[in-house]
């Protein structure tokens, strides 16, 4: 079971804090109205499963920031079936795309303006987004 306790800011600012998370073996009631320490509620969800979220791939982009313009995109983990990446400017415009990428690719940014770019990597349908700074 999962218990979430929170406090309410009675000045109209909403929930002030989420300060206690613990496992309980018995359900707890929901209190509404004045309570010690301005506590408004206490929820119990007996059906909350616990899962470890594992990311099967690590995407590295280096050097970052880049002064020379040549950047490496490296994917580590089990061998992916499909790798794609897109490079976008800060306005979301796609400036480069590779739909059949390998686990390590070099991209030449020397023809691009200095600034921040977004590298959106899709690996077997999962998406990772990172920024790269070109000086």
Short mmCIF file of N, CA and C in Angstrom, two decimals:
data_model
loop_
_atom_site.label_atom_id
_atom_site.label_comp_id
_atom_site.label_asym_id
_atom_site.label_seq_id
_atom_site.Cartn_x
_atom_site.Cartn_y
_atom_site.Cartn_z
N UNK A 1 0.84 -1.18 0.00
CA UNK A 1 0.00 0.00 0.00
C UNK A 1 0.88 1.24 0.00
N UNK A 2 0.37 2.29 -0.57
CA UNK A 2 1.14 3.53 -0.63
C UNK A 2 0.36 4.63 0.04
N UNK A 3 0.99 5.38 0.94
CA UNK A 3 0.36 6.49 1.62
C UNK A 3 1.02 7.77 1.17
N UNK A 4 0.22 8.76 0.83
CA UNK A 4 0.74 10.07 0.45
C UNK A 4 0.10 11.08 1.38
N UNK A 5 0.89 11.78 2.16
CA UNK A 5 0.40 12.83 3.03
C UNK A 5 0.77 14.17 2.42
N UNK A 6 -0.12 15.15 2.53
CA UNK A 6 0.20 16.46 2.02
C UNK A 6 -0.42 17.52 2.90
N UNK A 7 0.11 18.72 2.85
CA UNK A 7 -0.41 19.85 3.60
C UNK A 7 -1.01 20.84 2.61
N UNK A 8 -2.01 21.57 3.05
CA UNK A 8 -2.67 22.55 2.20
C UNK A 8 -2.37 23.94 2.73
N UNK A 9 -2.02 24.84 1.85
CA UNK A 9 -1.78 26.23 2.21
C UNK A 9 -3.13 26.92 2.26
N UNK A 10 -3.59 27.30 3.43
CA UNK A 10 -4.93 27.87 3.58
C UNK A 10 -5.01 29.32 3.14
N UNK A 11 -3.93 29.86 2.57
CA UNK A 11 -3.95 31.21 2.01
C UNK A 11 -4.38 31.20 0.55
N UNK A 12 -4.80 30.04 0.06
CA UNK A 12 -5.28 29.94 -1.31
C UNK A 12 -4.23 29.55 -2.32
N UNK A 13 -3.07 29.10 -1.87
CA UNK A 13 -1.99 28.74 -2.79
C UNK A 13 -1.96 27.27 -3.15
N UNK A 14 -2.92 26.48 -2.70
CA UNK A 14 -2.97 25.07 -3.07
C UNK A 14 -2.17 24.19 -2.14
N UNK A 15 -1.73 23.06 -2.65
CA UNK A 15 -0.97 22.11 -1.85
C UNK A 15 0.42 22.68 -1.61
N UNK A 16 0.81 22.73 -0.34
CA UNK A 16 2.08 23.35 0.02
C UNK A 16 3.25 22.39 -0.03
N UNK A 17 3.01 21.11 0.26
CA UNK A 17 4.13 20.18 0.29
C UNK A 17 3.66 18.75 0.16
N UNK A 18 4.49 17.95 -0.41
CA UNK A 18 4.35 16.49 -0.41
C UNK A 18 5.52 16.01 0.41
N UNK A 19 5.29 15.75 1.68
CA UNK A 19 6.45 15.53 2.53
C UNK A 19 6.58 14.13 3.09
N UNK A 20 5.66 13.25 2.85
CA UNK A 20 5.79 11.92 3.42
C UNK A 20 5.25 10.88 2.47
N UNK A 21 6.08 9.91 2.15
CA UNK A 21 5.67 8.77 1.34
C UNK A 21 6.10 7.53 2.10
N UNK A 22 5.18 6.65 2.38
CA UNK A 22 5.55 5.45 3.11
C UNK A 22 4.61 4.31 2.76
N UNK A 23 5.04 3.12 3.03
CA UNK A 23 4.20 1.95 2.83
C UNK A 23 3.41 1.68 4.10
N UNK A 24 2.15 1.39 3.95
CA UNK A 24 1.27 1.09 5.08
C UNK A 24 0.61 -0.25 4.83
N UNK A 25 0.38 -0.99 5.87
CA UNK A 25 -0.31 -2.27 5.71
C UNK A 25 -1.81 -2.12 5.90
N UNK A 26 -2.26 -0.99 6.44
CA UNK A 26 -3.69 -0.78 6.63
C UNK A 26 -4.09 0.53 5.97
N UNK A 27 -5.30 0.60 5.40
CA UNK A 27 -5.75 1.83 4.77
C UNK A 27 -5.89 2.96 5.78
N UNK A 28 -5.69 4.19 5.32
CA UNK A 28 -5.86 5.38 6.15
C UNK A 28 -7.02 6.19 5.61
N UNK A 29 -7.79 6.82 6.46
CA UNK A 29 -8.94 7.61 6.00
C UNK A 29 -8.51 8.92 5.36
N UNK A 30 -9.40 9.51 4.60
CA UNK A 30 -9.20 10.83 4.02
C UNK A 30 -9.85 11.83 4.96
N UNK A 31 -9.07 12.78 5.46
CA UNK A 31 -9.58 13.80 6.37
C UNK A 31 -9.80 15.08 5.59
N UNK A 32 -10.96 15.68 5.78
CA UNK A 32 -11.24 16.95 5.14
C UNK A 32 -11.65 17.92 6.24
N UNK A 33 -11.03 19.08 6.24
CA UNK A 33 -11.31 20.06 7.27
C UNK A 33 -10.09 20.27 8.14
N UNK A 34 -10.25 21.04 9.23
CA UNK A 34 -9.11 21.32 10.09
C UNK A 34 -8.50 20.04 10.65
N UNK A 35 -7.20 19.98 10.63
CA UNK A 35 -6.47 18.84 11.17
C UNK A 35 -5.16 19.36 11.74
N UNK A 36 -4.49 18.59 12.57
CA UNK A 36 -3.21 19.06 13.11
C UNK A 36 -2.24 19.45 12.00
N UNK A 37 -1.50 20.51 12.21
CA UNK A 37 -0.50 21.01 11.25
C UNK A 37 -1.12 21.40 9.91
N UNK A 38 -2.37 21.83 9.92
CA UNK A 38 -3.08 22.21 8.69
C UNK A 38 -3.12 21.09 7.67
N UNK A 39 -3.12 19.85 8.12
CA UNK A 39 -3.17 18.70 7.22
C UNK A 39 -4.58 18.58 6.67
N UNK A 40 -4.68 18.50 5.36
CA UNK A 40 -5.99 18.37 4.72
C UNK A 40 -6.31 16.93 4.40
N UNK A 41 -5.33 16.14 4.01
CA UNK A 41 -5.69 14.81 3.56
C UNK A 41 -4.60 13.79 3.72
N UNK A 42 -5.04 12.54 3.56
CA UNK A 42 -4.15 11.40 3.63
C UNK A 42 -4.76 10.34 2.74
N UNK A 43 -4.08 9.97 1.66
CA UNK A 43 -4.62 9.01 0.70
C UNK A 43 -3.89 7.68 0.82
N UNK A 44 -4.61 6.61 0.59
CA UNK A 44 -3.99 5.29 0.52
C UNK A 44 -4.44 4.63 -0.77
N UNK A 45 -3.49 4.12 -1.52
CA UNK A 45 -3.79 3.36 -2.73
C UNK A 45 -3.23 1.97 -2.55
N UNK A 46 -4.12 1.01 -2.32
CA UNK A 46 -3.68 -0.36 -2.03
C UNK A 46 -3.21 -1.09 -3.28
N UNK A 47 -3.46 -0.53 -4.46
CA UNK A 47 -3.14 -1.24 -5.70
C UNK A 47 -2.00 -0.59 -6.48
N UNK A 48 -1.13 0.12 -5.83
CA UNK A 48 -0.03 0.79 -6.53
C UNK A 48 1.15 -0.16 -6.64
N UNK A 49 1.42 -0.67 -7.84
CA UNK A 49 2.56 -1.58 -7.99
C UNK A 49 3.86 -0.79 -7.98
N UNK A 50 4.90 -1.45 -7.56
CA UNK A 50 6.23 -0.84 -7.58
C UNK A 50 7.00 -1.46 -8.72
N UNK A 51 7.57 -0.61 -9.57
CA UNK A 51 8.33 -1.10 -10.72
C UNK A 51 9.66 -0.37 -10.79
N UNK A 52 10.67 -1.09 -11.16
CA UNK A 52 11.94 -0.46 -11.48
C UNK A 52 11.90 -0.13 -12.96
N UNK A 53 12.11 1.13 -13.28
CA UNK A 53 12.12 1.55 -14.68
C UNK A 53 13.56 1.47 -15.16
N UNK A 54 13.76 0.70 -16.19
CA UNK A 54 15.10 0.52 -16.73
C UNK A 54 15.17 1.10 -18.13
N UNK A 55 16.18 1.89 -18.36
CA UNK A 55 16.42 2.45 -19.68
C UNK A 55 17.45 1.55 -20.35
N UNK A 56 17.09 0.86 -21.44
CA UNK A 56 18.00 -0.11 -22.03
C UNK A 56 19.16 0.50 -22.81
N UNK A 57 19.08 1.79 -23.13
CA UNK A 57 20.12 2.42 -23.94
C UNK A 57 20.59 3.71 -23.29
N UNK A 58 21.86 4.00 -23.46
CA UNK A 58 22.43 5.26 -23.01
C UNK A 58 22.87 6.02 -24.25
N UNK A 59 22.38 7.24 -24.39
CA UNK A 59 22.75 8.08 -25.52
C UNK A 59 23.73 9.14 -25.03
N UNK A 60 24.92 9.15 -25.62
CA UNK A 60 25.94 10.14 -25.28
C UNK A 60 26.19 11.03 -26.49
N UNK A 61 26.36 12.31 -26.22
CA UNK A 61 26.66 13.27 -27.28
C UNK A 61 27.88 14.06 -26.82
N UNK A 62 28.95 14.01 -27.61
CA UNK A 62 30.17 14.68 -27.20
C UNK A 62 30.98 15.09 -28.42
N UNK A 63 31.83 16.12 -28.29
CA UNK A 63 31.93 17.01 -27.13
C UNK A 63 30.72 17.93 -27.05
N UNK A 64 30.37 18.33 -25.87
CA UNK A 64 29.23 19.21 -25.66
C UNK A 64 29.55 20.12 -24.50
N UNK A 65 29.77 21.39 -24.77
CA UNK A 65 29.63 22.10 -26.04
C UNK A 65 30.75 21.76 -27.02
N UNK A 66 30.47 22.03 -28.29
CA UNK A 66 31.44 21.75 -29.35
C UNK A 66 31.94 23.06 -29.95
N UNK A 67 33.25 23.19 -30.04
CA UNK A 67 33.84 24.38 -30.66
C UNK A 67 34.20 24.12 -32.11
N UNK A 68 34.54 22.88 -32.44
CA UNK A 68 35.00 22.55 -33.78
C UNK A 68 33.87 22.18 -34.72
N UNK A 69 32.72 21.82 -34.18
CA UNK A 69 31.59 21.48 -35.03
C UNK A 69 31.37 20.00 -35.23
N UNK A 70 32.37 19.16 -35.00
CA UNK A 70 32.20 17.72 -35.17
C UNK A 70 31.72 17.11 -33.85
N UNK A 71 30.56 16.47 -33.89
CA UNK A 71 29.92 15.92 -32.69
C UNK A 71 29.66 14.44 -32.91
N UNK A 72 29.89 13.64 -31.87
CA UNK A 72 29.63 12.20 -31.93
C UNK A 72 28.37 11.88 -31.15
N UNK A 73 27.50 11.09 -31.76
CA UNK A 73 26.32 10.54 -31.09
C UNK A 73 26.60 9.06 -30.90
N UNK A 74 26.64 8.62 -29.64
CA UNK A 74 26.97 7.23 -29.34
C UNK A 74 25.86 6.59 -28.52
N UNK A 75 25.45 5.39 -28.93
CA UNK A 75 24.40 4.65 -28.24
C UNK A 75 25.02 3.40 -27.65
N UNK A 76 24.84 3.24 -26.34
CA UNK A 76 25.37 2.09 -25.63
C UNK A 76 24.22 1.27 -25.06
N UNK A 77 24.40 -0.03 -25.00
CA UNK A 77 23.38 -0.94 -24.50
C UNK A 77 23.28 -2.12 -25.44
N UNK A 78 22.22 -2.91 -25.30
CA UNK A 78 22.05 -4.04 -26.21
C UNK A 78 21.87 -3.53 -27.63
N UNK A 79 22.14 -4.36 -28.61
CA UNK A 79 22.10 -3.94 -30.00
C UNK A 79 20.68 -3.57 -30.42
N UNK A 80 20.44 -2.31 -30.75
CA UNK A 80 19.10 -1.89 -31.16
C UNK A 80 18.77 -2.34 -32.58
N UNK A 81 17.49 -2.53 -32.85
CA UNK A 81 17.05 -2.93 -34.19
C UNK A 81 16.95 -1.74 -35.12
N UNK A 82 16.53 -0.59 -34.59
CA UNK A 82 16.31 0.59 -35.44
C UNK A 82 16.73 1.84 -34.68
N UNK A 83 17.58 2.64 -35.31
CA UNK A 83 18.03 3.91 -34.73
C UNK A 83 17.76 5.02 -35.73
N UNK A 84 17.14 6.07 -35.25
CA UNK A 84 16.93 7.27 -36.06
C UNK A 84 17.32 8.47 -35.21
N UNK A 85 17.79 9.52 -35.85
CA UNK A 85 17.94 10.76 -35.10
C UNK A 85 17.63 11.95 -35.99
N UNK A 86 17.17 13.00 -35.31
CA UNK A 86 16.87 14.27 -35.96
C UNK A 86 17.59 15.36 -35.19
N UNK A 87 18.07 16.34 -35.92
CA UNK A 87 18.66 17.52 -35.30
C UNK A 87 17.73 18.68 -35.60
N UNK A 88 17.31 19.35 -34.53
CA UNK A 88 16.36 20.45 -34.66
C UNK A 88 16.98 21.73 -34.11
N UNK A 89 16.57 22.86 -34.70
CA UNK A 89 16.99 24.13 -34.13
C UNK A 89 16.06 24.47 -32.96
N UNK A 90 16.29 25.59 -32.30
CA UNK A 90 15.48 25.94 -31.12
C UNK A 90 14.03 26.24 -31.46
N UNK A 91 13.73 26.45 -32.74
CA UNK A 91 12.35 26.67 -33.16
C UNK A 91 11.63 25.38 -33.53
N UNK A 92 12.33 24.25 -33.43
CA UNK A 92 11.73 22.95 -33.74
C UNK A 92 11.84 22.54 -35.19
N UNK A 93 12.54 23.33 -36.01
CA UNK A 93 12.72 23.00 -37.42
C UNK A 93 13.79 21.91 -37.57
N UNK A 94 13.46 20.85 -38.30
CA UNK A 94 14.41 19.77 -38.54
C UNK A 94 15.46 20.27 -39.53
N UNK A 95 16.73 20.24 -39.10
CA UNK A 95 17.80 20.69 -39.99
C UNK A 95 18.63 19.52 -40.52
N UNK A 96 18.50 18.36 -39.89
CA UNK A 96 19.18 17.16 -40.37
C UNK A 96 18.46 15.95 -39.82
N UNK A 97 18.43 14.87 -40.62
CA UNK A 97 17.73 13.65 -40.19
C UNK A 97 18.46 12.43 -40.75
N UNK A 98 18.60 11.40 -39.94
CA UNK A 98 19.17 10.13 -40.37
C UNK A 98 18.24 9.03 -39.88
N UNK A 99 17.58 8.34 -40.80
CA UNK A 99 16.61 7.31 -40.43
C UNK A 99 17.22 5.92 -40.33
N UNK A 100 18.48 5.76 -40.70
CA UNK A 100 19.17 4.46 -40.63
C UNK A 100 20.52 4.62 -39.95
N UNK A 101 20.52 5.17 -38.76
CA UNK A 101 21.76 5.46 -38.06
C UNK A 101 22.37 4.21 -37.44
N UNK A 102 23.65 4.30 -37.15
CA UNK A 102 24.40 3.24 -36.47
C UNK A 102 24.52 3.60 -34.99
N UNK A 103 25.14 2.71 -34.21
CA UNK A 103 25.28 2.97 -32.77
C UNK A 103 26.28 4.08 -32.47
N UNK A 104 27.07 4.47 -33.46
CA UNK A 104 27.96 5.62 -33.31
C UNK A 104 28.00 6.38 -34.62
N UNK A 105 27.66 7.65 -34.56
CA UNK A 105 27.63 8.51 -35.75
C UNK A 105 28.36 9.80 -35.44
N UNK A 106 29.00 10.38 -36.43
CA UNK A 106 29.60 11.71 -36.30
C UNK A 106 28.79 12.67 -37.15
N UNK A 107 28.52 13.83 -36.58
CA UNK A 107 27.75 14.86 -37.28
C UNK A 107 28.60 16.12 -37.34
N UNK A 108 28.71 16.71 -38.52
CA UNK A 108 29.50 17.91 -38.72
C UNK A 108 28.60 19.14 -38.61
N UNK A 109 28.77 19.90 -37.54
CA UNK A 109 27.99 21.12 -37.33
C UNK A 109 28.71 22.36 -37.84
N UNK A 110 29.84 22.20 -38.55
CA UNK A 110 30.64 23.36 -38.95
C UNK A 110 29.88 24.33 -39.87
N UNK A 111 28.89 23.87 -40.58
CA UNK A 111 28.11 24.75 -41.45
C UNK A 111 26.93 25.42 -40.76
N UNK A 112 26.73 25.14 -39.48
CA UNK A 112 25.59 25.69 -38.74
C UNK A 112 26.02 26.88 -37.90
N UNK A 113 25.07 27.75 -37.59
CA UNK A 113 25.33 28.88 -36.72
C UNK A 113 25.59 28.41 -35.30
N UNK A 114 26.31 29.21 -34.53
CA UNK A 114 26.50 28.93 -33.11
C UNK A 114 25.14 28.99 -32.42
N UNK A 115 24.97 28.16 -31.40
CA UNK A 115 23.72 28.18 -30.66
C UNK A 115 23.37 26.82 -30.09
N UNK A 116 22.13 26.68 -29.66
CA UNK A 116 21.65 25.45 -29.06
C UNK A 116 20.84 24.68 -30.09
N UNK A 117 21.10 23.38 -30.18
CA UNK A 117 20.36 22.50 -31.07
C UNK A 117 19.83 21.32 -30.25
N UNK A 118 18.79 20.70 -30.72
CA UNK A 118 18.18 19.54 -30.06
C UNK A 118 18.47 18.30 -30.91
N UNK A 119 18.95 17.25 -30.27
CA UNK A 119 19.14 15.97 -30.95
C UNK A 119 18.11 15.00 -30.39
N UNK A 120 17.19 14.60 -31.25
CA UNK A 120 16.11 13.69 -30.87
C UNK A 120 16.45 12.32 -31.43
N UNK A 121 16.74 11.37 -30.55
CA UNK A 121 17.14 10.03 -30.95
C UNK A 121 16.00 9.06 -30.70
N UNK A 122 15.63 8.28 -31.71
CA UNK A 122 14.59 7.26 -31.57
C UNK A 122 15.26 5.89 -31.72
N UNK A 123 15.15 5.08 -30.66
CA UNK A 123 15.76 3.75 -30.65
C UNK A 123 14.66 2.74 -30.39
N UNK A 124 14.39 1.90 -31.39
CA UNK A 124 13.32 0.89 -31.29
C UNK A 124 12.00 1.50 -30.81
N UNK A 125 11.71 2.72 -31.23
CA UNK A 125 10.45 3.37 -30.88
C UNK A 125 10.52 4.25 -29.64
N UNK A 126 11.55 4.11 -28.80
CA UNK A 126 11.71 4.96 -27.62
C UNK A 126 12.49 6.20 -27.98
N UNK A 127 12.08 7.34 -27.44
CA UNK A 127 12.67 8.63 -27.83
C UNK A 127 13.48 9.22 -26.68
N UNK A 128 14.68 9.70 -27.01
CA UNK A 128 15.53 10.44 -26.09
C UNK A 128 15.83 11.79 -26.73
N UNK A 129 15.71 12.85 -25.95
CA UNK A 129 15.97 14.19 -26.46
C UNK A 129 17.09 14.82 -25.64
N UNK A 130 18.09 15.34 -26.32
CA UNK A 130 19.21 16.01 -25.65
C UNK A 130 19.54 17.29 -26.40
N UNK A 131 20.17 18.22 -25.69
CA UNK A 131 20.59 19.45 -26.37
C UNK A 131 22.09 19.44 -26.57
N UNK A 132 22.51 20.13 -27.61
CA UNK A 132 23.93 20.29 -27.93
C UNK A 132 24.18 21.79 -28.14
N UNK A 133 25.29 22.25 -27.63
CA UNK A 133 25.66 23.66 -27.79
C UNK A 133 26.83 23.73 -28.77
N UNK A 134 26.64 24.53 -29.81
CA UNK A 134 27.69 24.76 -30.81
C UNK A 134 28.21 26.17 -30.59
N UNK A 135 29.52 26.28 -30.36
CA UNK A 135 30.11 27.61 -30.11
C UNK A 135 30.75 28.16 -31.35
#
